[in-house]
């Protein structure tokens, strides 16, 4: 089966300029394991569009780098 | 990634294994460890923020607190709500142990709302029963449990493995001996040898597809895909009431609770598009959901949670709760559409279907210790069939199961190799097929079919198609492809969802009647058939892989309930259906990029965050608390609050003097969070801050002085003249405890409306006749809401003159709030004065005024004119609340004072 590259609007965005190099807190706690560290930049990002918009990632980030928006389909 | 061989695996062992570190699981682990067992918790997410309580909870739905309700009342309520099909012994556990559990949680540091006298502030949310205990600060509950689990004494006995997901329970000679699963980050194969297994994996939240079409936009936490249902089923355990689906009313599209339980005590309610309350049912049930669904589909749809009529302060208080706990993104959602509680009532809808023992009755069959029909296997929380158990029931049954498992585990000799191999095949099959069907598409289709053929109203013809569809989809699921451990997790979840869908379809076919309102609404068999179906319907998988159904007799009731009599018939085998087809287990090796190692840096913030996982002592954190960088100090305070070592309280109090407002705010939040476990002598050190220039600090100080009981009368009289209204409001509440009518009366001229309202409520609470002049003054206040509160307070003061005259006049005030307060106040007046004007008020154009009038008139049903009015209202009023209160007044044997 061919892999089709598709653009998706993902709900959680991370301000890379604020994300601390080496921190993994939001990645550690997301119940859906939807966040990851980008090996190229060492910053957190949303690696799959799987989100309960529950918010601990944003609430716990020490530098307020995380924004949780509504998934587009619910907005 | 490569497929690991069956033997290349992480092997763990323990006495008691807890699968799922949510509400029930954390409590099961704590209790099992306290009973002396070596405990292992496997959690697919991270215990700190997993499960239904990921962001806390805003109330206890079913607290049975002495003085507000009795265990017998509660058992009867749930028996009625579940149309008689309950094992009352299990419900009785929640009823009789809930109060102790609340006190235990409070000792751990969880906060529940207290009234001005320091008693649990239980609310009557439904028309029958007072069981709702608000937790306006409930956002910290999971944090508290996590802290308890990691205390030194616990850590020696409880091992937590996050991101490990069991997929099958292993059995030997019919007894549970362990589990097999995978690490969802590394893909490693994991087996556990255990003396007993407690399944606490929550609801099956990913069964129906939400109307939005977003796979993870479910009512339940979507991590809970039905894992435990599938695991229990394949282990041979009985499941019960699977045809009794979970469906909840919620904010449309947002798909989270509205939450009426929070809004209701503040004056919010559900209405149709005509502004009428329409729910006739007195308690949460499938019947109530049927009324909601019918209303939405009628000419009176859609429906709304009405809040726009509330004053600004009430709305901001509500926002403070609704936008910070349970589902804190509610605010983001409304803001995104430009909606606001001040201008827009909240459109509501019903959720997709799910399976949940804790909300309805679909779950794993358990006895009153949480034991399933498989020896050594327990189920607790939403997974277990203990109807309407909710959060407190999850805690109670977690405790029961953990304790029982610790007292009866049997260490197994070895694990069954064939079952380990089958579990291995189940997990890794998609890796062999990296170009196979993608999980999102397969899951979307499966769940769309669930909506089309399984969601009520059900018919045999639709359910037949459902069974055929879910059977056909086995092949599509076998063709799933995956490349990463994360995808493997999602693929195996799809098998759980399919298993649940098949169980739900078949069980719905077998129960040939309608029951539980919307939950099992068979449009082709619309009537309840107690002759044939006053029984549990249990299903299980036999050794040949056949799904078998049996009727289970409803055990004789502990508490008799009018209208329900369990028949004394025996157990009957009903039906057997097709066997499972075991999946292919061929595996290939697949290449993939390993995740890069996480780099480290030694920033001080990072260092503190790392410490958080190690339960640091105050000494270790001390240098960070003094760091010149405010971000570091703030993070250190958060960590300190989270782990709460010896000496935390004084350190937090000291930080109230920090120069940086964000650091002070962190100290304030920490102290508020730990309020219930602060040392008794905290009052002295807090007093040093009563003159802090920071109003949030001063507010916190009075609040803590009040809630810890450390405050003296003088503390509150001093605070009563603070510049900030918030501080003065707390002072008012503090003075109630000291029964200081004179000081409270001095505040009737306070410049803040909110303070004057608080004073009116306080004087009503104290019911001291010395307060009458003050209440009279408040009843003539220029502000509507103050007058309304004062007139309402007149009720407990027996409504003497001139309050009687003011209340009678108030019934024709242009504002509905004053009319409502006046009606409630007249409850204290003699019937001869109160009844005539209340009879008029019962025809008021405002539904809340009519409701108040009807409730108060319920005190005088012996008077013929009152009885006649109530009869007319019970039949003819357009408002469901008015109808219901009139009905209740007419049937109540001895009318009590309205609450
Ligand atoms: C949005 C919402 C609001 C609610 N509001 C209230 C309320 O106000 N009052 C009230 O009393 N009740 C409320 N409830 C109900 C209450 O929260 C639940 O009944 C209770 O928390 C259920 O606890 P549990 O342990 O069964 O499930 P959870 O707390 O959900 O725990 C299940 C755990 O199992 C883990 N898990 C799942 N599968 C696996 C697997 N295969 N392997 C390992 N781990 C796994 C999950 O990650 C999770 O941590 C609400 C529920 C929801 C969803
Ligand atoms: S918690 Fe914040 S700082 Fe840490 S990894 Fe996530 S975004 Fe970056
Ligand atoms: S909102 Fe919840 S599910 Fe979404 S990324 Fe954050 S923690 Fe994960």
JSON list of N, CA and C and ligand atoms in Angstrom, two decimals, chain A residues 14 19-20 23-26 37 44 61-63 65-66, ligand 2:
[
{"chain": "A", "resi": 14, "resn": "UNK", "atom": "N", "xyz": [3.55, 23.48, 20.07]},
{"chain": "A", "resi": 14, "resn": "UNK", "atom": "CA", "xyz": [4.58, 23.77, 21.06]},
{"chain": "A", "resi": 14, "resn": "UNK", "atom": "C", "xyz": [5.49, 24.87, 20.53]},
{"chain": "A", "resi": 19, "resn": "UNK", "atom": "N", "xyz": [10.49, 25.77, 24.56]},
{"chain": "A", "resi": 19, "resn": "UNK", "atom": "CA", "xyz": [10.68, 24.38, 24.99]},
{"chain": "A", "resi": 19, "resn": "UNK", "atom": "C", "xyz": [12.14, 24.18, 25.40]},
{"chain": "A", "resi": 20, "resn": "UNK", "atom": "N", "xyz": [12.35, 23.65, 26.61]},
{"chain": "A", "resi": 20, "resn": "UNK", "atom": "CA", "xyz": [13.71, 23.51, 27.13]},
{"chain": "A", "resi": 20, "resn": "UNK", "atom": "C", "xyz": [14.38, 22.27, 26.55]},
{"chain": "A", "resi": 23, "resn": "UNK", "atom": "N", "xyz": [14.21, 18.61, 28.25]},
{"chain": "A", "resi": 23, "resn": "UNK", "atom": "CA", "xyz": [13.00, 18.33, 29.04]},
{"chain": "A", "resi": 23, "resn": "UNK", "atom": "C", "xyz": [12.12, 17.36, 28.25]},
{"chain": "A", "resi": 24, "resn": "UNK", "atom": "N", "xyz": [11.42, 16.47, 28.98]},
{"chain": "A", "resi": 24, "resn": "UNK", "atom": "CA", "xyz": [10.51, 15.53, 28.31]},
{"chain": "A", "resi": 24, "resn": "UNK", "atom": "C", "xyz": [9.18, 15.45, 29.06]},
{"chain": "A", "resi": 25, "resn": "UNK", "atom": "N", "xyz": [8.92, 16.44, 29.89]},
{"chain": "A", "resi": 25, "resn": "UNK", "atom": "CA", "xyz": [7.80, 16.32, 30.82]},
{"chain": "A", "resi": 25, "resn": "UNK", "atom": "C", "xyz": [6.46, 16.06, 30.12]},
{"chain": "A", "resi": 26, "resn": "UNK", "atom": "N", "xyz": [6.12, 16.87, 29.12]},
{"chain": "A", "resi": 26, "resn": "UNK", "atom": "CA", "xyz": [4.81, 16.71, 28.48]},
{"chain": "A", "resi": 26, "resn": "UNK", "atom": "C", "xyz": [4.75, 15.37, 27.75]},
{"chain": "A", "resi": 37, "resn": "UNK", "atom": "N", "xyz": [9.71, 13.89, 21.23]},
{"chain": "A", "resi": 37, "resn": "UNK", "atom": "CA", "xyz": [10.79, 14.85, 21.03]},
{"chain": "A", "resi": 37, "resn": "UNK", "atom": "C", "xyz": [11.31, 14.66, 19.61]},
{"chain": "A", "resi": 44, "resn": "UNK", "atom": "N", "xyz": [9.83, 19.31, 21.80]},
{"chain": "A", "resi": 44, "resn": "UNK", "atom": "CA", "xyz": [8.63, 18.47, 21.78]},
{"chain": "A", "resi": 44, "resn": "UNK", "atom": "C", "xyz": [7.73, 18.86, 20.62]},
{"chain": "A", "resi": 61, "resn": "UNK", "atom": "N", "xyz": [3.79, 22.15, 31.73]},
{"chain": "A", "resi": 61, "resn": "UNK", "atom": "CA", "xyz": [5.02, 22.61, 31.09]},
{"chain": "A", "resi": 61, "resn": "UNK", "atom": "C", "xyz": [5.63, 23.75, 31.91]},
{"chain": "A", "resi": 62, "resn": "UNK", "atom": "N", "xyz": [6.91, 23.63, 32.28]},
{"chain": "A", "resi": 62, "resn": "UNK", "atom": "CA", "xyz": [7.50, 24.65, 33.16]},
{"chain": "A", "resi": 62, "resn": "UNK", "atom": "C", "xyz": [7.64, 26.01, 32.48]},
{"chain": "A", "resi": 63, "resn": "UNK", "atom": "N", "xyz": [7.61, 26.06, 31.16]},
{"chain": "A", "resi": 63, "resn": "UNK", "atom": "CA", "xyz": [7.80, 27.35, 30.50]},
{"chain": "A", "resi": 63, "resn": "UNK", "atom": "C", "xyz": [6.57, 27.79, 29.71]},
{"chain": "A", "resi": 65, "resn": "UNK", "atom": "N", "xyz": [5.11, 26.44, 27.23]},
{"chain": "A", "resi": 65, "resn": "UNK", "atom": "CA", "xyz": [5.37, 26.36, 25.80]},
{"chain": "A", "resi": 65, "resn": "UNK", "atom": "C", "xyz": [4.25, 25.66, 25.04]},
{"chain": "A", "resi": 66, "resn": "UNK", "atom": "N", "xyz": [3.35, 24.97, 25.77]},
{"chain": "A", "resi": 66, "resn": "UNK", "atom": "CA", "xyz": [2.37, 24.11, 25.10]},
{"chain": "A", "resi": 66, "resn": "UNK", "atom": "C", "xyz": [1.01, 24.81, 25.00]},
{"chain": "C", "resi": 2, "resn": "LIG", "atom": "S1", "xyz": [7.03, 20.24, 29.06]},
{"chain": "C", "resi": 2, "resn": "LIG", "atom": "FE1", "xyz": [7.43, 22.16, 27.98]},
{"chain": "C", "resi": 2, "resn": "LIG", "atom": "S2", "xyz": [9.62, 22.40, 28.12]},
{"chain": "C", "resi": 2, "resn": "LIG", "atom": "FE2", "xyz": [9.21, 20.28, 28.64]},
{"chain": "C", "resi": 2, "resn": "LIG", "atom": "S3", "xyz": [9.38, 19.16, 26.69]},
{"chain": "C", "resi": 2, "resn": "LIG", "atom": "FE3", "xyz": [7.25, 19.74, 26.90]},
{"chain": "C", "resi": 2, "resn": "LIG", "atom": "S4", "xyz": [7.09, 21.68, 25.81]},
{"chain": "C", "resi": 2, "resn": "LIG", "atom": "FE4", "xyz": [9.25, 21.34, 26.18]}
]
